[in-house]
mmCIF file of C-alpha atoms in Angstrom:
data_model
loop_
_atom_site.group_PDB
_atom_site.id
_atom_site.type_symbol
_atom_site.label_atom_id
_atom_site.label_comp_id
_atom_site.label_asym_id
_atom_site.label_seq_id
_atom_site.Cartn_x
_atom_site.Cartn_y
_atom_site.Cartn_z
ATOM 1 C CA UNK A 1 31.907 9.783 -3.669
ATOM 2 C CA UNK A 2 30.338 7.628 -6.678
ATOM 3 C CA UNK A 3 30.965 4.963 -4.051
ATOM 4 C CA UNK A 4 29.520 6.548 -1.048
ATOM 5 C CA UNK A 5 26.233 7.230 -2.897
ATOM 6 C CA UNK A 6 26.107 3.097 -4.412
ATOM 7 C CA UNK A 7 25.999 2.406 -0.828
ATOM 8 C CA UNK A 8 23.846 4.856 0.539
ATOM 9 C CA UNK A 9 21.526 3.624 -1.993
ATOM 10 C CA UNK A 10 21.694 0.508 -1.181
ATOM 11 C CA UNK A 11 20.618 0.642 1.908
ATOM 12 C CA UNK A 12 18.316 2.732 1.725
ATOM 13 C CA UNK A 13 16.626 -0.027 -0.424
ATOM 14 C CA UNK A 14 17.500 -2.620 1.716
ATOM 15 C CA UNK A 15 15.656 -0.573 4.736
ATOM 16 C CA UNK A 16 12.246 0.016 2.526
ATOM 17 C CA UNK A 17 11.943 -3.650 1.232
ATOM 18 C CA UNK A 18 11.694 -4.473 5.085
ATOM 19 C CA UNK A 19 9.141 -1.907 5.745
ATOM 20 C CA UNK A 20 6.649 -3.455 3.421
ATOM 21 C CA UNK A 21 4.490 -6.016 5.682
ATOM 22 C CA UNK A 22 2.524 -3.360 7.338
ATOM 23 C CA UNK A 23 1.355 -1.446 4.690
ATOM 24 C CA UNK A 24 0.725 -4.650 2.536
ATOM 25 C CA UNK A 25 -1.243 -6.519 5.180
ATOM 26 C CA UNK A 26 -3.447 -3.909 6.475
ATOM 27 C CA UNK A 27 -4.307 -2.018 2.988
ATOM 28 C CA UNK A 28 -5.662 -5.756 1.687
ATOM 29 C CA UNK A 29 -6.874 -6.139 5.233
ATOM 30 C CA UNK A 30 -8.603 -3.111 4.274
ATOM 31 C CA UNK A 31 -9.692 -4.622 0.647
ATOM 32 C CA UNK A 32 -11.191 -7.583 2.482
ATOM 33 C CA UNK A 33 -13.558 -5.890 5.002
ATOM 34 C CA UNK A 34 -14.605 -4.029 2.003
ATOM 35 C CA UNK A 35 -15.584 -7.176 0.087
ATOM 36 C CA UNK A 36 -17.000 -9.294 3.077
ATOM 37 C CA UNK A 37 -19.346 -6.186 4.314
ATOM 38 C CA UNK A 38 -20.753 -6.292 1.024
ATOM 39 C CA UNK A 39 -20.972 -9.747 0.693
ATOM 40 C CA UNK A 40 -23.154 -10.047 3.744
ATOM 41 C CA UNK A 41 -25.446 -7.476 3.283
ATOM 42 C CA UNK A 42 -25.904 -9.406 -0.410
ATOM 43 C CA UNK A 43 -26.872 -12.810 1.861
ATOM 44 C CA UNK A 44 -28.853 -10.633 3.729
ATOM 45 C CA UNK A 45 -27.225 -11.982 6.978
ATOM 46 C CA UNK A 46 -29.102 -10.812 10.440
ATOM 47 C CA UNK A 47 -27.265 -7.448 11.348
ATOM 48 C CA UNK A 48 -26.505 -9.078 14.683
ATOM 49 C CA UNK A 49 -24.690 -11.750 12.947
ATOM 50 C CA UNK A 50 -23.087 -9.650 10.555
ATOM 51 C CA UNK A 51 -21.912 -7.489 13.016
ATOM 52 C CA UNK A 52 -19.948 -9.968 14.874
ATOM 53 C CA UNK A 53 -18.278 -11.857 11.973
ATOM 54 C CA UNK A 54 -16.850 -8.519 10.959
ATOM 55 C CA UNK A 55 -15.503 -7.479 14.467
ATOM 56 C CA UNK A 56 -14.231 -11.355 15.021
ATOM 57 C CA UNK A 57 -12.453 -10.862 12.048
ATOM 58 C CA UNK A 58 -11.245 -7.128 12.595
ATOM 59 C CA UNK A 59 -10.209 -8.235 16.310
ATOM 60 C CA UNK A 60 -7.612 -10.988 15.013
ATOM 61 C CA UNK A 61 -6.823 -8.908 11.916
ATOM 62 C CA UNK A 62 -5.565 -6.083 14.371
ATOM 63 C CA UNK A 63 -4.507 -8.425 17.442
ATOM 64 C CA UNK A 64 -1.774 -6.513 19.498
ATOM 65 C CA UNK A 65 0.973 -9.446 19.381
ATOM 66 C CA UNK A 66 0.022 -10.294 15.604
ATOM 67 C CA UNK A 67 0.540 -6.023 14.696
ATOM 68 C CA UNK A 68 3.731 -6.312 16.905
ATOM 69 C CA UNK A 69 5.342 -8.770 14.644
ATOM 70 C CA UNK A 70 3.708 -7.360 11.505
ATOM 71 C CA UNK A 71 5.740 -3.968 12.134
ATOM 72 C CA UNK A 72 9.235 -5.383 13.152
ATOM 73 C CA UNK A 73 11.363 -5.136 10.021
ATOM 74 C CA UNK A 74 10.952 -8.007 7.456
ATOM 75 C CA UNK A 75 11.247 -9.377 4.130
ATOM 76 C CA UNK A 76 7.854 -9.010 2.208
ATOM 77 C CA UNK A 77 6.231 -12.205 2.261
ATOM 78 C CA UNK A 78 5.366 -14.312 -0.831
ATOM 79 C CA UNK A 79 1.884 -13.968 -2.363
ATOM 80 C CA UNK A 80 1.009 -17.549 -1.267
ATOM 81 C CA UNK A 81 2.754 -16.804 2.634
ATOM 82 C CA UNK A 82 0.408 -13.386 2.526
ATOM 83 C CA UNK A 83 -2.547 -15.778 1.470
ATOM 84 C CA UNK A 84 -2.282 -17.987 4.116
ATOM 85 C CA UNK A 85 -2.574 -14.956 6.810
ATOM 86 C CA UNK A 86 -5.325 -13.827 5.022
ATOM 87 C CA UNK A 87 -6.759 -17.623 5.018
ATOM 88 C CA UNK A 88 -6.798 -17.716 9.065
ATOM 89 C CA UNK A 89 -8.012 -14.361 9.385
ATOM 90 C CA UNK A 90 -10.491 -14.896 7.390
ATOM 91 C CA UNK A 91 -11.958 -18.117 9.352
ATOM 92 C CA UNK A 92 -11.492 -16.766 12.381
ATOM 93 C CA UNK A 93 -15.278 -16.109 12.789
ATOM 94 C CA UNK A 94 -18.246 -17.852 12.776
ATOM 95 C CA UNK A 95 -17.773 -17.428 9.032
ATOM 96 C CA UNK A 96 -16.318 -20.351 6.657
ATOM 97 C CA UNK A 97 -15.079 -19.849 2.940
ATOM 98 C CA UNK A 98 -14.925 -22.328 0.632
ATOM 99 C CA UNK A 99 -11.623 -22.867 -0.873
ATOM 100 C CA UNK A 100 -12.810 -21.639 -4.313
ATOM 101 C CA UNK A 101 -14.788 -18.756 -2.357
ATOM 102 C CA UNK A 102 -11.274 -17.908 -0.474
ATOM 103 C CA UNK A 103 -9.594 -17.583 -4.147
ATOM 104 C CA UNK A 104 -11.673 -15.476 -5.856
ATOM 105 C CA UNK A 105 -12.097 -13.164 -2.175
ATOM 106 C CA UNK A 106 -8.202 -12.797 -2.238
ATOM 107 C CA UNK A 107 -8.116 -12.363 -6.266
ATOM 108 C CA UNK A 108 -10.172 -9.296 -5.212
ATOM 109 C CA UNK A 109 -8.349 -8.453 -2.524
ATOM 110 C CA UNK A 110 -5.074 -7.871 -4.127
ATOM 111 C CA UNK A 111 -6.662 -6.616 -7.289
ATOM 112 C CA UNK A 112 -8.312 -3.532 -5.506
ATOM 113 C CA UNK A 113 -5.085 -3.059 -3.431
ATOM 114 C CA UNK A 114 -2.766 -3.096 -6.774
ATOM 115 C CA UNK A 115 -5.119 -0.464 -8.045
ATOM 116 C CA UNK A 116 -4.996 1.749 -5.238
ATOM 117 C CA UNK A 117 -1.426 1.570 -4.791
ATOM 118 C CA UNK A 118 -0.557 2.453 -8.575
ATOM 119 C CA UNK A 119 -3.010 5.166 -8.517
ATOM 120 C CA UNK A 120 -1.445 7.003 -5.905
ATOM 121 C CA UNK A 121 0.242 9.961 -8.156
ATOM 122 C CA UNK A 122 3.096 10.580 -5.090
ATOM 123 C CA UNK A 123 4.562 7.785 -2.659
ATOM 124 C CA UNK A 124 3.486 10.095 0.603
ATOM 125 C CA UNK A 125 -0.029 8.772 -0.919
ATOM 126 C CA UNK A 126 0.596 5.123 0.196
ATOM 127 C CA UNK A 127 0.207 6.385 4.106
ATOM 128 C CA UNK A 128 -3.123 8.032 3.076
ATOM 129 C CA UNK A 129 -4.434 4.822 1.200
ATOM 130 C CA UNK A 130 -3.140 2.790 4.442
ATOM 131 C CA UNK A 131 -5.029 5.283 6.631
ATOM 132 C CA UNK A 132 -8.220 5.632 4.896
ATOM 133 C CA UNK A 133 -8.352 1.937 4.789
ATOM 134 C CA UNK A 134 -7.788 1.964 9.089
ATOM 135 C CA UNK A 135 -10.901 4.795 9.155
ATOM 136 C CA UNK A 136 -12.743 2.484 7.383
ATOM 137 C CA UNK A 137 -12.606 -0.168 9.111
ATOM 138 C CA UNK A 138 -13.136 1.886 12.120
ATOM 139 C CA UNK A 139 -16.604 2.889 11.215
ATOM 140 C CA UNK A 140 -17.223 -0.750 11.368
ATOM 141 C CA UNK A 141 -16.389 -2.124 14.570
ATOM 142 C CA UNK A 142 -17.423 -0.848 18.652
ATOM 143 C CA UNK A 143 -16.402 -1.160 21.796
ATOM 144 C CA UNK A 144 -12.582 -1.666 22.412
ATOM 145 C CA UNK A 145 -11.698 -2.863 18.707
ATOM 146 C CA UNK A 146 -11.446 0.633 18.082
ATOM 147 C CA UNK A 147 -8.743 1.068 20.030
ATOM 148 C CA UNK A 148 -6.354 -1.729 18.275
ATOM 149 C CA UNK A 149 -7.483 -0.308 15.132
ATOM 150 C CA UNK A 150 -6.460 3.047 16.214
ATOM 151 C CA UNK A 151 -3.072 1.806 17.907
ATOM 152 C CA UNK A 152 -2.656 0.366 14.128
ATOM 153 C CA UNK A 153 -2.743 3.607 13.066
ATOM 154 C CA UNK A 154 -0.574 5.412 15.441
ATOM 155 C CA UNK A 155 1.997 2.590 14.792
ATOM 156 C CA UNK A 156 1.957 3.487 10.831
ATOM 157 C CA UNK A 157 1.843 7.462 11.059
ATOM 158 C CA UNK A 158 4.977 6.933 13.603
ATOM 159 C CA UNK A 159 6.722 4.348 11.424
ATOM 160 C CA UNK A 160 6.187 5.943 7.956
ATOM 161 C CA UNK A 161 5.780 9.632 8.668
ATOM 162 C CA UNK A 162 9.875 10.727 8.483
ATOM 163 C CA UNK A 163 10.069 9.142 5.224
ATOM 164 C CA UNK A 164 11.651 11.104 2.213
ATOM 165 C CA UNK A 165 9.887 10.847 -1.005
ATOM 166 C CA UNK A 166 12.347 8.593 -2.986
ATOM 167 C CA UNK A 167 11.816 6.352 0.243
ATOM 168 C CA UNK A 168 8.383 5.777 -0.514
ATOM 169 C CA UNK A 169 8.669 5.456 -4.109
ATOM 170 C CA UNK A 170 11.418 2.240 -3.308
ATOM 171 C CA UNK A 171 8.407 1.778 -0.280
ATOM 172 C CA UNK A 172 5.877 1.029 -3.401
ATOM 173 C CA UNK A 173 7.905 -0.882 -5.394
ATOM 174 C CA UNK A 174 8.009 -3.367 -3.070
ATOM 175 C CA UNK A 175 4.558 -3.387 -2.007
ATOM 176 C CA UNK A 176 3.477 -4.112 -5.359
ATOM 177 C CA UNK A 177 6.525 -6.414 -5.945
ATOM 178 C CA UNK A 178 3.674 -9.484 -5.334
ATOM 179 C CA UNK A 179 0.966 -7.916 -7.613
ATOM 180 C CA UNK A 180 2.749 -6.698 -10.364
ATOM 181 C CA UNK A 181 2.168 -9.459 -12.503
ATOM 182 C CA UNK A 182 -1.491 -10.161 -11.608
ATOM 183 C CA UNK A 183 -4.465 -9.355 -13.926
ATOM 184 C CA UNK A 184 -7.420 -10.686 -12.598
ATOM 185 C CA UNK A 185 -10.847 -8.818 -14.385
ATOM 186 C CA UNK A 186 -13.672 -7.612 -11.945
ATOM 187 C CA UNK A 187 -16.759 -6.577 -13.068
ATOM 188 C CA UNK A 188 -17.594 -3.748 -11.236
ATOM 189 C CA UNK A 189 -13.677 -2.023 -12.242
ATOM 190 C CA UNK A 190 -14.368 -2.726 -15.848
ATOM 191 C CA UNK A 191 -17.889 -1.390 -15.467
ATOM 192 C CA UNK A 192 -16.709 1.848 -13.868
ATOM 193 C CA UNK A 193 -13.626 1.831 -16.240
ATOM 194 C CA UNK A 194 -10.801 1.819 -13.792
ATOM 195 C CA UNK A 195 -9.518 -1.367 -15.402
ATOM 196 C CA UNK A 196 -9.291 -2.715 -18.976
ATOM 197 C CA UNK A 197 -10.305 -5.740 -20.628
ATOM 198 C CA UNK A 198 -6.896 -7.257 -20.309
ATOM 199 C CA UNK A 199 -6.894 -6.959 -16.489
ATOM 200 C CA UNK A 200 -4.684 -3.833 -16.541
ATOM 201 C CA UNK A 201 -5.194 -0.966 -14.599
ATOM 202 C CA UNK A 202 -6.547 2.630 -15.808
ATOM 203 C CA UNK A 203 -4.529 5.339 -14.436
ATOM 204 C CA UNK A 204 -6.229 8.790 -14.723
ATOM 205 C CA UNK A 205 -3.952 11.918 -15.099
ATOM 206 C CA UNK A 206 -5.973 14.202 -14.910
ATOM 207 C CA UNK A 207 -7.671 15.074 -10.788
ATOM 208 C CA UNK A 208 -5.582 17.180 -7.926
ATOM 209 C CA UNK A 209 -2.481 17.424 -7.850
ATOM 210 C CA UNK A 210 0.050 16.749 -4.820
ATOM 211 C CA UNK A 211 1.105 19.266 -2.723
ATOM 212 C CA UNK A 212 3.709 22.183 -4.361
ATOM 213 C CA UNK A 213 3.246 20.679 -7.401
ATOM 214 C CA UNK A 214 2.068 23.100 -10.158
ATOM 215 C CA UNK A 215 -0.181 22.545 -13.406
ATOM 216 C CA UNK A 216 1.346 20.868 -16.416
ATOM 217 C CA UNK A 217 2.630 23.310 -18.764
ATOM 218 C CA UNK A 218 3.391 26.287 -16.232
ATOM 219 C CA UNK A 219 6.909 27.561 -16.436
ATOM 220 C CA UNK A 220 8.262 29.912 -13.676
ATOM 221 C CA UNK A 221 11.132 32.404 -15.085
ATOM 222 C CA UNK A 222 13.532 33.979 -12.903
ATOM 223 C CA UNK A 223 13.806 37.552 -13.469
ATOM 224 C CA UNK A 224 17.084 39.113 -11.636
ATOM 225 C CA UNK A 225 16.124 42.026 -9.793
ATOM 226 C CA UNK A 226 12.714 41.721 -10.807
ATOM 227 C CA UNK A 227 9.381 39.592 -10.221
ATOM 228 C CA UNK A 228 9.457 36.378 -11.125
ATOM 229 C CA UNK A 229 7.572 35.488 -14.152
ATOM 230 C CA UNK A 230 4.773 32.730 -14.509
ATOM 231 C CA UNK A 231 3.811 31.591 -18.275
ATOM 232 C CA UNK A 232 1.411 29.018 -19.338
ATOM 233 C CA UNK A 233 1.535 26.917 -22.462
ATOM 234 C CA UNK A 234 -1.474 24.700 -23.152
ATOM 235 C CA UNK A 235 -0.894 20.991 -22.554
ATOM 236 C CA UNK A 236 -3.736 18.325 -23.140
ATOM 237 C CA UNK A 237 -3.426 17.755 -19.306
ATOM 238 C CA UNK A 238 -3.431 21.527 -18.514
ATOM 239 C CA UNK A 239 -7.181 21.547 -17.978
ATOM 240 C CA UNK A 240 -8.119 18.668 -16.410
ATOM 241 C CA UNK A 241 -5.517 18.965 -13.342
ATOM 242 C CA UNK A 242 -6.358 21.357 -10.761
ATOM 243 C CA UNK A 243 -3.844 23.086 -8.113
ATOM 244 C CA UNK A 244 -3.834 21.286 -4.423
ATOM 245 C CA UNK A 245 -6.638 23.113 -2.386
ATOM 246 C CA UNK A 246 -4.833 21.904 0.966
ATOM 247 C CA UNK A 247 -7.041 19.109 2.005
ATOM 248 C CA UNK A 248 -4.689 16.398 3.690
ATOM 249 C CA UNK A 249 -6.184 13.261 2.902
ATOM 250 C CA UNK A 250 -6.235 11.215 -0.618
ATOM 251 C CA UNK A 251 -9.700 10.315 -1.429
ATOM 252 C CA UNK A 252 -7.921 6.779 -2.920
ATOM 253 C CA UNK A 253 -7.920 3.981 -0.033
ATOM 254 C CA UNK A 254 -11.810 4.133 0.218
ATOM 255 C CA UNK A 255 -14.559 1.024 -0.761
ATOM 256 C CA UNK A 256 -14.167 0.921 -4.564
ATOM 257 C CA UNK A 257 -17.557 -1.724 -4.742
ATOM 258 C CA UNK A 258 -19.395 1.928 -4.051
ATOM 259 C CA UNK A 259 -20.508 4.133 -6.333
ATOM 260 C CA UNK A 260 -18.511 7.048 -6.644
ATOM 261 C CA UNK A 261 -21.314 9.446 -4.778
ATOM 262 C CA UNK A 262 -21.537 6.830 -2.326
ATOM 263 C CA UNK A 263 -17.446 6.099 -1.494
ATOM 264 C CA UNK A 264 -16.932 10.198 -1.248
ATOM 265 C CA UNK A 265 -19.843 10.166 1.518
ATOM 266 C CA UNK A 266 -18.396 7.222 3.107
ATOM 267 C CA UNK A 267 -15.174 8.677 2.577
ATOM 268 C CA UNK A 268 -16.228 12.046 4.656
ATOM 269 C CA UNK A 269 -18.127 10.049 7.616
ATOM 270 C CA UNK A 270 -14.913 8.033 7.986
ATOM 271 C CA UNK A 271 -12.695 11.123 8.003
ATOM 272 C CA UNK A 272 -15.246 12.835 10.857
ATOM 273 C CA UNK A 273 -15.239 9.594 12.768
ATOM 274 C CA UNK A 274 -11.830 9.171 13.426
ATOM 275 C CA UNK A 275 -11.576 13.386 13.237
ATOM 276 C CA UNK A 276 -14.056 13.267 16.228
ATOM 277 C CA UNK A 277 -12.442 10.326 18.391
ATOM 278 C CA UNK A 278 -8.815 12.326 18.141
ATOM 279 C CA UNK A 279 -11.015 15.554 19.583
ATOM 280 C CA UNK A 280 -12.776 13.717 22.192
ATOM 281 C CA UNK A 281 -9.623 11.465 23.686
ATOM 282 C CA UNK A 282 -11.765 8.072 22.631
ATOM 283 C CA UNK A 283 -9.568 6.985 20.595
#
């Protein structure tokens, strides 16, 4: 038996560290749009032009062929493999990056993708960053790069969706396998205090909690032949948790260069967007 479960094991690990591509492409996919949108409002580019260097680079980002081989199972690539898909998708616009400018983009890239992946306080919340990011970029784009964003998105809730939980906790190891080591300092996460002055991440406790999972400190006693009983003890995170109030979606995954008014209002037009085109058949 001991043996059995070694090997079941095992494999299962082997299976999740080749399911790690997608979601580690497309969530600093995600991270980049995010950085370049703001970076060219900041120029003050022409909206015309801005427009199309962010659906050039969303069109090859999401290519069909390209998100066929991303999703066939594979060994994570190397932080400096990864980089160099990010360098071509990157210049695949009228746009051109410097190769200092193309360090410090990625340096933010992965930075904002290692924070939203350790904040997630459940694995099932890595499909929820991956999808917020695909809404997201969404809003951005027209015309028929919808639909390859939105076949992207099919291909992940398909792919990820049967998933047991201890799968997607060996599912985010290896995601941040690349990252884990990584500590560069951005201003705007030290200013808002999500990272610390070494580079490290802040994890907050306190927030909602995941689904059927109950407030630190309650204890459930089972009464034979009676009602069950529910006590509370007081824990410092007692009060700052709250209960899940059933809302599907993890609010993690959204533009963290926003202010946080701003990224839950961009947050909820994303959500209705892609809401709407599921209603309507558009997408």
């Amino acid at each position: 038996l001991a043996s059995w479960t070694s090997r079941t094991r095992f494999e299962t690990t082997l299976r999740m560290s080749l399911l790690g591509m997608p979601l580690t492409v497309i969530n600093l996919g995600g991270e980049m749009m995010y950085i370049l949108e703001q970076r060219l409002i900041a120029q003050k580019i022409p909206p015309e032009k801005a427009c199309k260097v962010i659906t050039d680079i969303v069109r090859t980002m999401f290519n069909a062929k390209f998100v066929k081989e991303l999703f066939k199972p594979q060994e994570l690539y190397s932080s400096a493999s990864t980089r160099q898909i990010f360098d071509r998708i990157a210049h695949s616009s009228i746009m051109r990056l410097s190769e200092s400018s193309m360090d410090k983009l990625y340096d933010l890239m992965t930075t904002g993708f290692k924070y939203q992946m350790i904040s997630c306080k459940t694995g099932y919340e890595i499909i929820d960053v991956t999808l917020n990011h695909l809404d997201s970029i969404r809003c951005m784009v027209a015309g028929d790069v919808i639909e390859l964003v939105d076949d992207c998105s099919r291909k992940v809730q398909q792919l990820y969706s049967s998933l047991s939980a201890g799968s997607f906790a060996l599912l985010r190891q290896t995601v941040l396998r690349n990252v884990q080591d990584r500590k560069v300092k951005v201003s705007p996460f030290l200013l808002d205090g999500i990272q610390n002055t070494d580079g490290s991440m802040v994890v907050v406790p306190s927030g909602m909690l995941p689904p059927e999972f109950q407030i630190p400190g309650q204890v459930r006693f089972i009464v034979e032949g009676g009602e069950d009983q529910l006590v509370h003890y007081p824990l410092p995170l007692s009060g700052v948790c709250e209960s899940f109030n059933g809302v599907a979606r993890s609010i993690l995954g959204f533009n963290l260069y926003l202010k946080s008014h701003s990224r839950e209002k961009a947050a909820e037009g994303a959500r209705v967007a892609a809401a709407s085109s599921k209603v309507d058949g558009s997408g």
